């Protein structure tokens, strides 16, 4: 959510920033990695006395944590930056920074297109941000901290220039107080032809298991109950420590018994690296969710080859068979790109067929976006017209929605165990507006509200309950569903006299 930006005629708070009020506004786009990076940078700045604000107009420091994966994500940032040009003229003390994937990839382009930007910091240079802000404020000179480009040195030199930034954590920026991301890898070496991530995040590097385990310990002490391990290809995790090779399965075993942690999940998986050892770990470790995000990208072998994904549909099917055999009931979700160069109607039909065959829990569907710096951009013509991309996107989404709704309907009449995340998102917007007008006493006496949580196989469940249930597990009887959500109510177990067996009563 972006709050209104100051415009050329807007003189409210015109001089606030010049007094350096240490109010920080941060806008984060992109994937979970970026959400985590923002948490870490905000944590570092808070230790220097900064406070977070969601009002851009009153901030003296504005950071954009950016994404380059599709052109639209970049446009959004350039348009926000464009609107700040006039604010900067009125408030010269304002410090504007661009961090993240666009910063690493586009460096000079950003300063050229938005000369009022004060600093840029790449994905591997987040620790520098507090200093860059201080320098920019003091010297009024442009600051930059960037890692090497993929072709700027030997692999080890480039890798060393990307720093994994994982200092003490900042609870305020988490998805909820009970959930946290933990980075286990940085970078990517897969080089799918369409993708900028290997350029923006640098070479693939796995973090030491001892460091990861220590971070999970700290998070658990802070009250976190669910950790999501992050990596671009998280199941490619590999690290040798004291002569022992740790794969993701070994890491799961290592952190599984952390007291306080109730759930562990990990994203995003790469189909070719889905070893049976990992599936067996999920089967054997009760805190692991039975959910895997493993993007297929296309259902057509010719397109997969052009994408350089490194597998065929038959190999993906073999992986799905193993998942179903080792972890029955495990849900799987996917990403698809429609309109990739070379995708004919016949190849698109094959993507439809795979959704029907593999019955993904859900799929994220993207229209192909040519990205400068990628192999696809250099070598493959963007030959699918925009109108076809749009139609295929809608069609594939409709097919996926039908599958999701059918599978969700199977839950109606059953009870599921749900980890309660908090107030349901749809409700929380409404509630904030109501609370703004409510007296403090009426807020204390809150009745049951719409809560949302997830099953072990990552299905979203909404139900009425006390907000205090957030962070606990509860049993929900499912009564209805939509394409994305199961809807139900809390099951209470009423113990009758002379009977020590709880009878499930639906409320
Ligand atoms: N590391 C993850 C995801 C990376 S980006 C993985 O390998 O699956 C997230 C998703 O964005 C990808 O899965 C892909 O579906 C999509 N994507 C990446 N580059 C794209 C591009 N140039 N155009 C459209 N979608 C793209
Ligand atoms: Fe991009 Fe492919 Fe790496 Fe995923 S695996 S981040 S799609 S290059
Ligand atoms: Fe975007 Fe960078 Fe993530 S390009 S998807 S923010 S790794």
mmCIF file with all atom_site columns, N, CA and C in Angstrom, residues 260-318:
data_model
loop_
_atom_site.group_PDB
_atom_site.id
_atom_site.type_symbol
_atom_site.label_atom_id
_atom_site.label_alt_id
_atom_site.label_comp_id
_atom_site.label_asym_id
_atom_site.label_entity_id
_atom_site.label_seq_id
_atom_site.pdbx_PDB_ins_code
_atom_site.Cartn_x
_atom_site.Cartn_y
_atom_site.Cartn_z
_atom_site.occupancy
_atom_site.B_iso_or_equiv
_atom_site.pdbx_formal_charge
_atom_site.auth_seq_id
_atom_site.auth_comp_id
_atom_site.auth_asym_id
_atom_site.auth_atom_id
_atom_site.pdbx_PDB_model_num
ATOM 1   N N  . UNK A 1 260 ? 9.617  -24.083 20.540  1.00 0.00 ? 260 UNK A N  1
ATOM 2   C CA . UNK A 1 260 ? 8.799  -22.913 20.174  1.00 0.00 ? 260 UNK A CA 1
ATOM 3   C C  . UNK A 1 260 ? 8.397  -22.910 18.702  1.00 0.00 ? 260 UNK A C  1
ATOM 4   N N  . UNK A 1 261 ? 9.235  -23.483 17.853  1.00 0.00 ? 261 UNK A N  1
ATOM 5   C CA . UNK A 1 261 ? 8.888  -23.511 16.425  1.00 0.00 ? 261 UNK A CA 1
ATOM 6   C C  . UNK A 1 261 ? 7.886  -24.643 16.197  1.00 0.00 ? 261 UNK A C  1
ATOM 7   N N  . UNK A 1 262 ? 6.771  -24.275 15.550  1.00 0.00 ? 262 UNK A N  1
ATOM 8   C CA . UNK A 1 262 ? 5.730  -25.286 15.319  1.00 0.00 ? 262 UNK A CA 1
ATOM 9   C C  . UNK A 1 262 ? 5.618  -25.694 13.865  1.00 0.00 ? 262 UNK A C  1
ATOM 10  N N  . UNK A 1 263 ? 5.999  -24.758 12.979  1.00 0.00 ? 263 UNK A N  1
ATOM 11  C CA . UNK A 1 263 ? 5.867  -25.059 11.550  1.00 0.00 ? 263 UNK A CA 1
ATOM 12  C C  . UNK A 1 263 ? 7.081  -24.596 10.765  1.00 0.00 ? 263 UNK A C  1
ATOM 13  N N  . UNK A 1 264 ? 7.433  -25.400 9.770   1.00 0.00 ? 264 UNK A N  1
ATOM 14  C CA . UNK A 1 264 ? 8.556  -25.045 8.907   1.00 0.00 ? 264 UNK A CA 1
ATOM 15  C C  . UNK A 1 264 ? 8.112  -25.223 7.458   1.00 0.00 ? 264 UNK A C  1
ATOM 16  N N  . UNK A 1 265 ? 8.310  -24.182 6.650   1.00 0.00 ? 265 UNK A N  1
ATOM 17  C CA . UNK A 1 265 ? 8.103  -24.366 5.208   1.00 0.00 ? 265 UNK A CA 1
ATOM 18  C C  . UNK A 1 265 ? 9.268  -23.745 4.462   1.00 0.00 ? 265 UNK A C  1
ATOM 19  N N  . UNK A 1 266 ? 9.334  -23.958 3.159   1.00 0.00 ? 266 UNK A N  1
ATOM 20  C CA . UNK A 1 266 ? 10.464 -23.420 2.395   1.00 0.00 ? 266 UNK A CA 1
ATOM 21  C C  . UNK A 1 266 ? 10.028 -23.158 0.967   1.00 0.00 ? 266 UNK A C  1
ATOM 22  N N  . UNK A 1 267 ? 10.500 -22.055 0.398   1.00 0.00 ? 267 UNK A N  1
ATOM 23  C CA . UNK A 1 267 ? 10.242 -21.686 -0.999  1.00 0.00 ? 267 UNK A CA 1
ATOM 24  C C  . UNK A 1 267 ? 11.503 -21.060 -1.585  1.00 0.00 ? 267 UNK A C  1
ATOM 25  N N  . UNK A 1 268 ? 11.674 -21.149 -2.918  1.00 0.00 ? 268 UNK A N  1
ATOM 26  C CA . UNK A 1 268 ? 10.944 -21.831 -3.971  1.00 0.00 ? 268 UNK A CA 1
ATOM 27  C C  . UNK A 1 268 ? 11.748 -23.042 -4.419  1.00 0.00 ? 268 UNK A C  1
ATOM 28  N N  . UNK A 1 269 ? 11.067 -24.129 -4.769  1.00 0.00 ? 269 UNK A N  1
ATOM 29  C CA . UNK A 1 269 ? 11.793 -25.338 -5.162  1.00 0.00 ? 269 UNK A CA 1
ATOM 30  C C  . UNK A 1 269 ? 12.028 -25.397 -6.664  1.00 0.00 ? 269 UNK A C  1
ATOM 31  N N  . UNK A 1 270 ? 13.123 -26.051 -7.002  1.00 0.00 ? 270 UNK A N  1
ATOM 32  C CA . UNK A 1 270 ? 13.484 -26.235 -8.410  1.00 0.00 ? 270 UNK A CA 1
ATOM 33  C C  . UNK A 1 270 ? 13.241 -27.707 -8.750  1.00 0.00 ? 270 UNK A C  1
ATOM 34  N N  . UNK A 1 271 ? 12.425 -27.990 -9.776  1.00 0.00 ? 271 UNK A N  1
ATOM 35  C CA . UNK A 1 271 ? 11.982 -29.381 -10.002 1.00 0.00 ? 271 UNK A CA 1
ATOM 36  C C  . UNK A 1 271 ? 13.125 -30.394 -10.049 1.00 0.00 ? 271 UNK A C  1
ATOM 37  N N  . UNK A 1 272 ? 14.222 -30.045 -10.731 1.00 0.00 ? 272 UNK A N  1
ATOM 38  C CA . UNK A 1 272 ? 15.286 -31.037 -10.928 1.00 0.00 ? 272 UNK A CA 1
ATOM 39  C C  . UNK A 1 272 ? 15.999 -31.399 -9.625  1.00 0.00 ? 272 UNK A C  1
ATOM 40  N N  . UNK A 1 273 ? 15.910 -30.532 -8.629  1.00 0.00 ? 273 UNK A N  1
ATOM 41  C CA . UNK A 1 273 ? 16.643 -30.796 -7.378  1.00 0.00 ? 273 UNK A CA 1
ATOM 42  C C  . UNK A 1 273 ? 15.738 -31.357 -6.273  1.00 0.00 ? 273 UNK A C  1
ATOM 43  N N  . UNK A 1 274 ? 14.568 -31.900 -6.657  1.00 0.00 ? 274 UNK A N  1
ATOM 44  C CA . UNK A 1 274 ? 13.650 -32.419 -5.643  1.00 0.00 ? 274 UNK A CA 1
ATOM 45  C C  . UNK A 1 274 ? 14.044 -33.858 -5.279  1.00 0.00 ? 274 UNK A C  1
ATOM 46  N N  . UNK A 1 275 ? 15.023 -33.987 -4.396  1.00 0.00 ? 275 UNK A N  1
ATOM 47  C CA . UNK A 1 275 ? 15.513 -35.324 -4.038  1.00 0.00 ? 275 UNK A CA 1
ATOM 48  C C  . UNK A 1 275 ? 14.535 -36.060 -3.130  1.00 0.00 ? 275 UNK A C  1
ATOM 49  N N  . UNK A 1 276 ? 14.596 -37.389 -3.171  1.00 0.00 ? 276 UNK A N  1
ATOM 50  C CA . UNK A 1 276 ? 13.711 -38.176 -2.301  1.00 0.00 ? 276 UNK A CA 1
ATOM 51  C C  . UNK A 1 276 ? 14.092 -37.971 -0.843  1.00 0.00 ? 276 UNK A C  1
ATOM 52  N N  . UNK A 1 277 ? 15.370 -37.666 -0.559  1.00 0.00 ? 277 UNK A N  1
ATOM 53  C CA . UNK A 1 277 ? 15.775 -37.411 0.832   1.00 0.00 ? 277 UNK A CA 1
ATOM 54  C C  . UNK A 1 277 ? 14.977 -36.253 1.413   1.00 0.00 ? 277 UNK A C  1
ATOM 55  N N  . UNK A 1 278 ? 14.701 -35.233 0.574   1.00 0.00 ? 278 UNK A N  1
ATOM 56  C CA . UNK A 1 278 ? 13.936 -34.076 1.043   1.00 0.00 ? 278 UNK A CA 1
ATOM 57  C C  . UNK A 1 278 ? 12.484 -34.481 1.313   1.00 0.00 ? 278 UNK A C  1
ATOM 58  N N  . UNK A 1 279 ? 11.924 -35.268 0.390   1.00 0.00 ? 279 UNK A N  1
ATOM 59  C CA . UNK A 1 279 ? 10.530 -35.687 0.567   1.00 0.00 ? 279 UNK A CA 1
ATOM 60  C C  . UNK A 1 279 ? 10.398 -36.564 1.805   1.00 0.00 ? 279 UNK A C  1
ATOM 61  N N  . UNK A 1 280 ? 11.393 -37.402 2.042   1.00 0.00 ? 280 UNK A N  1
ATOM 62  C CA . UNK A 1 280 ? 11.350 -38.259 3.237   1.00 0.00 ? 280 UNK A CA 1
ATOM 63  C C  . UNK A 1 280 ? 11.446 -37.411 4.514   1.00 0.00 ? 280 UNK A C  1
ATOM 64  N N  . UNK A 1 281 ? 12.250 -36.344 4.455   1.00 0.00 ? 281 UNK A N  1
ATOM 65  C CA . UNK A 1 281 ? 12.348 -35.457 5.629   1.00 0.00 ? 281 UNK A CA 1
ATOM 66  C C  . UNK A 1 281 ? 10.992 -34.814 5.913   1.00 0.00 ? 281 UNK A C  1
ATOM 67  N N  . UNK A 1 282 ? 10.313 -34.374 4.855   1.00 0.00 ? 282 UNK A N  1
ATOM 68  C CA . UNK A 1 282 ? 8.991  -33.754 5.051   1.00 0.00 ? 282 UNK A CA 1
ATOM 69  C C  . UNK A 1 282 ? 8.027  -34.782 5.651   1.00 0.00 ? 282 UNK A C  1
ATOM 70  N N  . UNK A 1 283 ? 8.129  -36.010 5.154   1.00 0.00 ? 283 UNK A N  1
ATOM 71  C CA . UNK A 1 283 ? 7.243  -37.070 5.663   1.00 0.00 ? 283 UNK A CA 1
ATOM 72  C C  . UNK A 1 283 ? 7.528  -37.359 7.140   1.00 0.00 ? 283 UNK A C  1
ATOM 73  N N  . UNK A 1 284 ? 8.820  -37.371 7.501   1.00 0.00 ? 284 UNK A N  1
ATOM 74  C CA . UNK A 1 284 ? 9.200  -37.836 8.834   1.00 0.00 ? 284 UNK A CA 1
ATOM 75  C C  . UNK A 1 284 ? 9.182  -36.744 9.904   1.00 0.00 ? 284 UNK A C  1
ATOM 76  N N  . UNK A 1 285 ? 9.248  -35.488 9.488   1.00 0.00 ? 285 UNK A N  1
ATOM 77  C CA . UNK A 1 285 ? 9.360  -34.406 10.478  1.00 0.00 ? 285 UNK A CA 1
ATOM 78  C C  . UNK A 1 285 ? 8.006  -33.718 10.641  1.00 0.00 ? 285 UNK A C  1
ATOM 79  N N  . UNK A 1 286 ? 7.370  -33.895 11.786  1.00 0.00 ? 286 UNK A N  1
ATOM 80  C CA . UNK A 1 286 ? 5.985  -33.426 11.930  1.00 0.00 ? 286 UNK A CA 1
ATOM 81  C C  . UNK A 1 286 ? 5.797  -31.918 11.806  1.00 0.00 ? 286 UNK A C  1
ATOM 82  N N  . UNK A 1 287 ? 6.877  -31.123 12.010  1.00 0.00 ? 287 UNK A N  1
ATOM 83  C CA . UNK A 1 287 ? 6.671  -29.673 11.903  1.00 0.00 ? 287 UNK A CA 1
ATOM 84  C C  . UNK A 1 287 ? 6.722  -29.187 10.449  1.00 0.00 ? 287 UNK A C  1
ATOM 85  N N  . UNK A 1 288 ? 7.177  -30.027 9.531   1.00 0.00 ? 288 UNK A N  1
ATOM 86  C CA . UNK A 1 288 ? 7.273  -29.595 8.128   1.00 0.00 ? 288 UNK A CA 1
ATOM 87  C C  . UNK A 1 288 ? 5.896  -29.574 7.497   1.00 0.00 ? 288 UNK A C  1
ATOM 88  N N  . UNK A 1 289 ? 5.632  -28.502 6.764   1.00 0.00 ? 289 UNK A N  1
ATOM 89  C CA . UNK A 1 289 ? 4.346  -28.440 6.080   1.00 0.00 ? 289 UNK A CA 1
ATOM 90  C C  . UNK A 1 289 ? 4.340  -29.390 4.894   1.00 0.00 ? 289 UNK A C  1
ATOM 91  N N  . UNK A 1 290 ? 3.162  -29.895 4.575   1.00 0.00 ? 290 UNK A N  1
ATOM 92  C CA . UNK A 1 290 ? 3.022  -30.772 3.417   1.00 0.00 ? 290 UNK A CA 1
ATOM 93  C C  . UNK A 1 290 ? 2.631  -29.918 2.221   1.00 0.00 ? 290 UNK A C  1
ATOM 94  N N  . UNK A 1 291 ? 3.573  -29.092 1.842   1.00 0.00 ? 291 UNK A N  1
ATOM 95  C CA . UNK A 1 291 ? 3.300  -28.124 0.773   1.00 0.00 ? 291 UNK A CA 1
ATOM 96  C C  . UNK A 1 291 ? 4.613  -27.808 0.063   1.00 0.00 ? 291 UNK A C  1
ATOM 97  N N  . UNK A 1 292 ? 4.573  -27.846 -1.256  1.00 0.00 ? 292 UNK A N  1
ATOM 98  C CA . UNK A 1 292 ? 5.769  -27.534 -2.049  1.00 0.00 ? 292 UNK A CA 1
ATOM 99  C C  . UNK A 1 292 ? 5.406  -26.586 -3.189  1.00 0.00 ? 292 UNK A C  1
ATOM 100 N N  . UNK A 1 293 ? 6.104  -25.469 -3.260  1.00 0.00 ? 293 UNK A N  1
ATOM 101 C CA . UNK A 1 293 ? 5.956  -24.603 -4.430  1.00 0.00 ? 293 UNK A CA 1
ATOM 102 C C  . UNK A 1 293 ? 7.078  -24.984 -5.399  1.00 0.00 ? 293 UNK A C  1
ATOM 103 N N  . UNK A 1 294 ? 6.694  -25.600 -6.508  1.00 0.00 ? 294 UNK A N  1
ATOM 104 C CA . UNK A 1 294 ? 7.689  -26.087 -7.495  1.00 0.00 ? 294 UNK A CA 1
ATOM 105 C C  . UNK A 1 294 ? 7.253  -25.639 -8.884  1.00 0.00 ? 294 UNK A C  1
ATOM 106 N N  . UNK A 1 295 ? 7.672  -24.444 -9.309  1.00 0.00 ? 295 UNK A N  1
ATOM 107 C CA . UNK A 1 295 ? 7.175  -23.924 -10.586 1.00 0.00 ? 295 UNK A CA 1
ATOM 108 C C  . UNK A 1 295 ? 7.507  -24.823 -11.780 1.00 0.00 ? 295 UNK A C  1
ATOM 109 N N  . UNK A 1 296 ? 6.466  -25.098 -12.584 1.00 0.00 ? 296 UNK A N  1
ATOM 110 C CA . UNK A 1 296 ? 6.658  -25.866 -13.824 1.00 0.00 ? 296 UNK A CA 1
ATOM 111 C C  . UNK A 1 296 ? 6.981  -24.917 -14.981 1.00 0.00 ? 296 UNK A C  1
ATOM 112 N N  . UNK A 1 297 ? 6.416  -23.747 -14.995 1.00 0.00 ? 297 UNK A N  1
ATOM 113 C CA . UNK A 1 297 ? 6.613  -22.659 -15.974 1.00 0.00 ? 297 UNK A CA 1
ATOM 114 C C  . UNK A 1 297 ? 5.910  -22.889 -17.305 1.00 0.00 ? 297 UNK A C  1
ATOM 115 N N  . UNK A 1 298 ? 5.976  -24.101 -17.860 1.00 0.00 ? 298 UNK A N  1
ATOM 116 C CA . UNK A 1 298 ? 5.263  -24.384 -19.109 1.00 0.00 ? 298 UNK A CA 1
ATOM 117 C C  . UNK A 1 298 ? 5.003  -25.877 -19.190 1.00 0.00 ? 298 UNK A C  1
ATOM 118 N N  . UNK A 1 299 ? 3.920  -26.249 -19.892 1.00 0.00 ? 299 UNK A N  1
ATOM 119 C CA . UNK A 1 299 ? 3.607  -27.664 -20.049 1.00 0.00 ? 299 UNK A CA 1
ATOM 120 C C  . UNK A 1 299 ? 4.125  -28.221 -21.367 1.00 0.00 ? 299 UNK A C  1
ATOM 121 N N  . UNK A 1 300 ? 4.944  -27.431 -22.068 1.00 0.00 ? 300 UNK A N  1
ATOM 122 C CA . UNK A 1 300 ? 5.411  -27.846 -23.396 1.00 0.00 ? 300 UNK A CA 1
ATOM 123 C C  . UNK A 1 300 ? 6.936  -28.011 -23.386 1.00 0.00 ? 300 UNK A C  1
ATOM 124 N N  . UNK A 1 301 ? 7.391  -29.185 -23.778 1.00 0.00 ? 301 UNK A N  1
ATOM 125 C CA . UNK A 1 301 ? 8.832  -29.459 -23.746 1.00 0.00 ? 301 UNK A CA 1
ATOM 126 C C  . UNK A 1 301 ? 9.643  -28.491 -24.614 1.00 0.00 ? 301 UNK A C  1
ATOM 127 N N  . UNK A 1 302 ? 9.067  -28.106 -25.774 1.00 0.00 ? 302 UNK A N  1
ATOM 128 C CA . UNK A 1 302 ? 9.824  -27.193 -26.655 1.00 0.00 ? 302 UNK A CA 1
ATOM 129 C C  . UNK A 1 302 ? 10.055 -25.857 -25.945 1.00 0.00 ? 302 UNK A C  1
ATOM 130 N N  . UNK A 1 303 ? 9.015  -25.372 -25.247 1.00 0.00 ? 303 UNK A N  1
ATOM 131 C CA . UNK A 1 303 ? 9.155  -24.091 -24.543 1.00 0.00 ? 303 UNK A CA 1
ATOM 132 C C  . UNK A 1 303 ? 10.101 -24.256 -23.350 1.00 0.00 ? 303 UNK A C  1
ATOM 133 N N  . UNK A 1 304 ? 9.964  -25.358 -22.622 1.00 0.00 ? 304 UNK A N  1
ATOM 134 C CA . UNK A 1 304 ? 10.861 -25.595 -21.473 1.00 0.00 ? 304 UNK A CA 1
ATOM 135 C C  . UNK A 1 304 ? 12.318 -25.588 -21.932 1.00 0.00 ? 304 UNK A C  1
ATOM 136 N N  . UNK A 1 305 ? 12.530 -26.110 -23.143 1.00 0.00 ? 305 UNK A N  1
ATOM 137 C CA . UNK A 1 305 ? 13.902 -26.142 -23.674 1.00 0.00 ? 305 UNK A CA 1
ATOM 138 C C  . UNK A 1 305 ? 14.381 -24.723 -23.994 1.00 0.00 ? 305 UNK A C  1
ATOM 139 N N  . UNK A 1 306 ? 13.490 -23.940 -24.610 1.00 0.00 ? 306 UNK A N  1
ATOM 140 C CA . UNK A 1 306 ? 13.856 -22.543 -24.899 1.00 0.00 ? 306 UNK A CA 1
ATOM 141 C C  . UNK A 1 306 ? 14.103 -21.771 -23.597 1.00 0.00 ? 306 UNK A C  1
ATOM 142 N N  . UNK A 1 307 ? 13.360 -22.136 -22.564 1.00 0.00 ? 307 UNK A N  1
ATOM 143 C CA . UNK A 1 307 ? 13.538 -21.476 -21.254 1.00 0.00 ? 307 UNK A CA 1
ATOM 144 C C  . UNK A 1 307 ? 14.811 -21.955 -20.567 1.00 0.00 ? 307 UNK A C  1
ATOM 145 N N  . UNK A 1 308 ? 15.365 -23.039 -21.030 1.00 0.00 ? 308 UNK A N  1
ATOM 146 C CA . UNK A 1 308 ? 16.526 -23.694 -20.413 1.00 0.00 ? 308 UNK A CA 1
ATOM 147 C C  . UNK A 1 308 ? 16.219 -24.075 -18.954 1.00 0.00 ? 308 UNK A C  1
ATOM 148 N N  . UNK A 1 309 ? 15.035 -24.658 -18.756 1.00 0.00 ? 309 UNK A N  1
ATOM 149 C CA . UNK A 1 309 ? 14.662 -25.030 -17.393 1.00 0.00 ? 309 UNK A CA 1
ATOM 150 C C  . UNK A 1 309 ? 15.352 -26.306 -16.936 1.00 0.00 ? 309 UNK A C  1
ATOM 151 N N  . UNK A 1 310 ? 15.817 -27.124 -17.891 1.00 0.00 ? 310 UNK A N  1
ATOM 152 C CA . UNK A 1 310 ? 16.595 -28.298 -17.467 1.00 0.00 ? 310 UNK A CA 1
ATOM 153 C C  . UNK A 1 310 ? 15.765 -29.521 -17.132 1.00 0.00 ? 310 UNK A C  1
ATOM 154 N N  . UNK A 1 311 ? 14.485 -29.540 -17.500 1.00 0.00 ? 311 UNK A N  1
ATOM 155 C CA . UNK A 1 311 ? 13.669 -30.752 -17.301 1.00 0.00 ? 311 UNK A CA 1
ATOM 156 C C  . UNK A 1 311 ? 12.591 -30.780 -18.378 1.00 0.00 ? 311 UNK A C  1
ATOM 157 N N  . UNK A 1 312 ? 12.015 -31.982 -18.551 1.00 0.00 ? 312 UNK A N  1
ATOM 158 C CA . UNK A 1 312 ? 10.883 -32.146 -19.462 1.00 0.00 ? 312 UNK A CA 1
ATOM 159 C C  . UNK A 1 312 ? 9.620  -32.329 -18.618 1.00 0.00 ? 312 UNK A C  1
ATOM 160 N N  . UNK A 1 313 ? 8.474  -32.292 -19.283 1.00 0.00 ? 313 UNK A N  1
ATOM 161 C CA . UNK A 1 313 ? 7.216  -32.518 -18.548 1.00 0.00 ? 313 UNK A CA 1
ATOM 162 C C  . UNK A 1 313 ? 7.231  -33.929 -17.955 1.00 0.00 ? 313 UNK A C  1
ATOM 163 N N  . UNK A 1 314 ? 7.798  -34.886 -18.696 1.00 0.00 ? 314 UNK A N  1
ATOM 164 C CA . UNK A 1 314 ? 7.843  -36.274 -18.190 1.00 0.00 ? 314 UNK A CA 1
ATOM 165 C C  . UNK A 1 314 ? 8.675  -36.337 -16.902 1.00 0.00 ? 314 UNK A C  1
ATOM 166 N N  . UNK A 1 315 ? 9.765  -35.583 -16.857 1.00 0.00 ? 315 UNK A N  1
ATOM 167 C CA . UNK A 1 315 ? 10.590 -35.581 -15.630 1.00 0.00 ? 315 UNK A CA 1
ATOM 168 C C  . UNK A 1 315 ? 9.853  -34.902 -14.478 1.00 0.00 ? 315 UNK A C  1
ATOM 169 N N  . UNK A 1 316 ? 9.118  -33.847 -14.801 1.00 0.00 ? 316 UNK A N  1
ATOM 170 C CA . UNK A 1 316 ? 8.317  -33.185 -13.763 1.00 0.00 ? 316 UNK A CA 1
ATOM 171 C C  . UNK A 1 316 ? 7.264  -34.164 -13.233 1.00 0.00 ? 316 UNK A C  1
ATOM 172 N N  . UNK A 1 317 ? 6.659  -34.933 -14.179 1.00 0.00 ? 317 UNK A N  1
ATOM 173 C CA . UNK A 1 317 ? 5.639  -35.924 -13.784 1.00 0.00 ? 317 UNK A CA 1
ATOM 174 C C  . UNK A 1 317 ? 6.256  -36.966 -12.852 1.00 0.00 ? 317 UNK A C  1
ATOM 175 N N  . UNK A 1 318 ? 7.469  -37.387 -13.156 1.00 0.00 ? 318 UNK A N  1
ATOM 176 C CA . UNK A 1 318 ? 8.159  -38.376 -12.310 1.00 0.00 ? 318 UNK A CA 1
ATOM 177 C C  . UNK A 1 318 ? 8.339  -37.794 -10.903 1.00 0.00 ? 318 UNK A C  1
#
